[in-house]
Amino acid sequence: MSTGRTHSSDSDQRSQYLTRRGLLGAVTAGATGLVAGCTGDATTSTTTTSSSGKSELSFTSGPSNSLAFGMGNALAAVVQDNSELTVNIKSGTSGQSIALVGRGETDISFGTTLVGTRAKNRTGLFSDVEFSQTLLQLPSFYFMKLGAFVDAATDVEYFGDLAGKSLGPGPSGASYWDVWEVALKKALDIEDLQVENSGVGQLSDILSSGQATAVGGPILSNNVTPGFMQQVLSQNSVRMLSYRDETLGAIGGDSKTPLAELKKDTVKNIDEFTAQGDTAPTVSANYVLWTSDAVPIETIYTLLKTSWENTTALSNTHSAFEVWTAKDWYMRNMTPEVPVHPGAAKFLKELGVWSDEYTVGSV
């Protein structure tokens, strides 16, 4: 895969590209502490009990102004208002935050099941990161349906047609890229794909100027179209790319790249679709929450039970929480490859959605 130039952008719209060295440096430095509910030192964790008797959790929930960060703040506010638990929000990328959990420097993080599994197995970027605690899985957080668009006047219809051309997937190191890259490798020789990284706010300009043949990323995040993607669609005449049948078979047969259908009438301003019918195939980047064996059972149970009992308040605070009102949502993104925190298992069993395909970790 060849890498094009990275376009400058506002820092709150980009995440640092985490090479193995970059991840180690980020973990050593710790995440940036920001206010939500309470502030916290990113290098000082784990679960504590305050002088008032309340339990406290630290949650590294995404870069500032990201979907994950907004959801983290909403979750913290609702949980604090309805329980004896305080959730202190910090900013940080998903790969960084998962590593911080393993090192005992934050209690909860977010990330795709693919990245979390790599962290648990110490592969890829995590091969040189030392963990002092055992990584455990929590329920679903959010999903992103990933897709790409070209100028409707071009003859590019499928991802395989991008061989020798360029794709703007958003920021370098975007948390969804690991999943999307696996899928793209099934569609074309990715070494023939020129990647033009940029801030998400620049995707529309990159497409209209011809700096990239296609641009893309999350079309839906928990059934909400991000503002930057709305900008791409409203400012350009676009065609949504699809995958050829043989590619769809390869993607669908890989647990790392789950397919998800996009109902065409749920997203406005898409002029043409390569896919026939009422839906178009997308690859879903599925995010869960992550924690460790250092966090008590009742603390995690309280977090999840309080969230479930206050889904209306969560939805009113942030629309991305609307999917949390369905019981089957909580295990939808989870993977059997990583043990589940026993506090989460207790909650999921009470909810009636637990599957014996999963294992319960120890604390």
mmCIF file of N, CA, C and O in Angstrom, residues 6-10 13-14 197-207 215 228 231-232:
data_model
loop_
_atom_site.group_PDB
_atom_site.id
_atom_site.type_symbol
_atom_site.label_atom_id
_atom_site.label_comp_id
_atom_site.label_asym_id
_atom_site.label_seq_id
_atom_site.Cartn_x
_atom_site.Cartn_y
_atom_site.Cartn_z
ATOM 1 N N THR A 6 -0.257 13.490 3.919
ATOM 2 C CA THR A 6 -1.288 13.714 4.921
ATOM 3 C C THR A 6 -1.646 15.185 4.918
ATOM 4 O O THR A 6 -0.776 16.036 5.035
ATOM 5 N N HIS A 7 -2.909 15.490 4.766
ATOM 6 C CA HIS A 7 -3.366 16.866 4.705
ATOM 7 C C HIS A 7 -3.548 17.404 6.111
ATOM 8 O O HIS A 7 -4.021 16.721 6.999
ATOM 9 N N SER A 8 -3.168 18.655 6.314
ATOM 10 C CA SER A 8 -3.285 19.255 7.637
ATOM 11 C C SER A 8 -4.733 19.417 8.017
ATOM 12 O O SER A 8 -5.605 19.551 7.173
ATOM 13 N N SER A 9 -4.983 19.418 9.328
ATOM 14 C CA SER A 9 -6.346 19.553 9.804
ATOM 15 C C SER A 9 -6.322 19.956 11.265
ATOM 16 O O SER A 9 -5.288 19.954 11.905
ATOM 17 N N ASP A 10 -7.497 20.306 11.803
ATOM 18 C CA ASP A 10 -7.597 20.633 13.214
ATOM 19 C C ASP A 10 -7.264 19.408 14.037
ATOM 20 O O ASP A 10 -7.659 18.295 13.722
ATOM 21 N N GLN A 13 -9.865 16.776 15.038
ATOM 22 C CA GLN A 13 -10.491 15.942 14.019
ATOM 23 C C GLN A 13 -9.599 14.789 13.602
ATOM 24 O O GLN A 13 -9.946 14.020 12.733
ATOM 25 N N ARG A 14 -8.423 14.664 14.231
ATOM 26 C CA ARG A 14 -7.489 13.644 13.806
ATOM 27 C C ARG A 14 -6.995 12.838 14.993
ATOM 28 O O ARG A 14 -6.952 13.296 16.112
ATOM 29 N N ASN A 197 -4.540 10.413 3.455
ATOM 30 C CA ASN A 197 -5.094 10.709 4.777
ATOM 31 C C ASN A 197 -5.348 12.196 4.949
ATOM 32 O O ASN A 197 -4.642 13.030 4.389
ATOM 33 N N SER A 198 -6.357 12.505 5.744
ATOM 34 C CA SER A 198 -6.709 13.902 6.002
ATOM 35 C C SER A 198 -7.607 13.963 7.222
ATOM 36 O O SER A 198 -8.084 12.936 7.710
ATOM 37 N N GLY A 199 -7.890 15.157 7.689
ATOM 38 C CA GLY A 199 -8.927 15.326 8.685
ATOM 39 C C GLY A 199 -10.273 15.051 8.044
ATOM 40 O O GLY A 199 -10.457 15.245 6.832
ATOM 41 N N VAL A 200 -11.230 14.585 8.831
ATOM 42 C CA VAL A 200 -12.535 14.244 8.262
ATOM 43 C C VAL A 200 -13.224 15.453 7.648
ATOM 44 O O VAL A 200 -13.989 15.320 6.688
ATOM 45 N N GLY A 201 -12.936 16.644 8.156
ATOM 46 C CA GLY A 201 -13.554 17.847 7.608
ATOM 47 C C GLY A 201 -13.064 18.202 6.227
ATOM 48 O O GLY A 201 -13.660 19.064 5.561
ATOM 49 N N GLN A 202 -12.010 17.549 5.762
ATOM 50 C CA GLN A 202 -11.457 17.831 4.440
ATOM 51 C C GLN A 202 -11.870 16.811 3.376
ATOM 52 O O GLN A 202 -11.503 16.960 2.209
ATOM 53 N N LEU A 203 -12.617 15.792 3.751
ATOM 54 C CA LEU A 203 -12.952 14.738 2.794
ATOM 55 C C LEU A 203 -13.713 15.281 1.586
ATOM 56 O O LEU A 203 -13.468 14.870 0.445
ATOM 57 N N SER A 204 -14.656 16.173 1.814
ATOM 58 C CA SER A 204 -15.438 16.711 0.709
ATOM 59 C C SER A 204 -14.550 17.431 -0.297
ATOM 60 O O SER A 204 -14.675 17.243 -1.517
ATOM 61 N N ASP A 205 -13.622 18.256 0.198
ATOM 62 C CA ASP A 205 -12.725 18.996 -0.689
ATOM 63 C C ASP A 205 -11.774 18.074 -1.427
ATOM 64 O O ASP A 205 -11.454 18.305 -2.608
ATOM 65 N N ILE A 206 -11.315 17.035 -0.765
ATOM 66 C CA ILE A 206 -10.389 16.096 -1.403
ATOM 67 C C ILE A 206 -11.061 15.383 -2.568
ATOM 68 O O ILE A 206 -10.457 15.153 -3.616
ATOM 69 N N LEU A 207 -12.351 15.048 -2.389
ATOM 70 C CA LEU A 207 -13.075 14.399 -3.480
ATOM 71 C C LEU A 207 -13.362 15.378 -4.613
ATOM 72 O O LEU A 207 -13.113 15.074 -5.787
ATOM 73 N N VAL A 215 -13.482 8.812 -1.447
ATOM 74 C CA VAL A 215 -13.326 9.128 -0.026
ATOM 75 C C VAL A 215 -14.357 8.322 0.747
ATOM 76 O O VAL A 215 -15.393 7.926 0.201
ATOM 77 N N PHE A 228 -19.476 15.175 9.076
ATOM 78 C CA PHE A 228 -18.509 15.288 7.989
ATOM 79 C C PHE A 228 -18.922 14.457 6.784
ATOM 80 O O PHE A 228 -18.655 14.839 5.639
ATOM 81 N N GLN A 231 -21.587 16.251 4.924
ATOM 82 C CA GLN A 231 -20.958 17.295 4.107
ATOM 83 C C GLN A 231 -20.485 16.724 2.775
ATOM 84 O O GLN A 231 -20.696 17.340 1.716
ATOM 85 N N VAL A 232 -19.839 15.570 2.797
ATOM 86 C CA VAL A 232 -19.383 14.930 1.560
ATOM 87 C C VAL A 232 -20.551 14.701 0.612
ATOM 88 O O VAL A 232 -20.481 15.008 -0.590
#
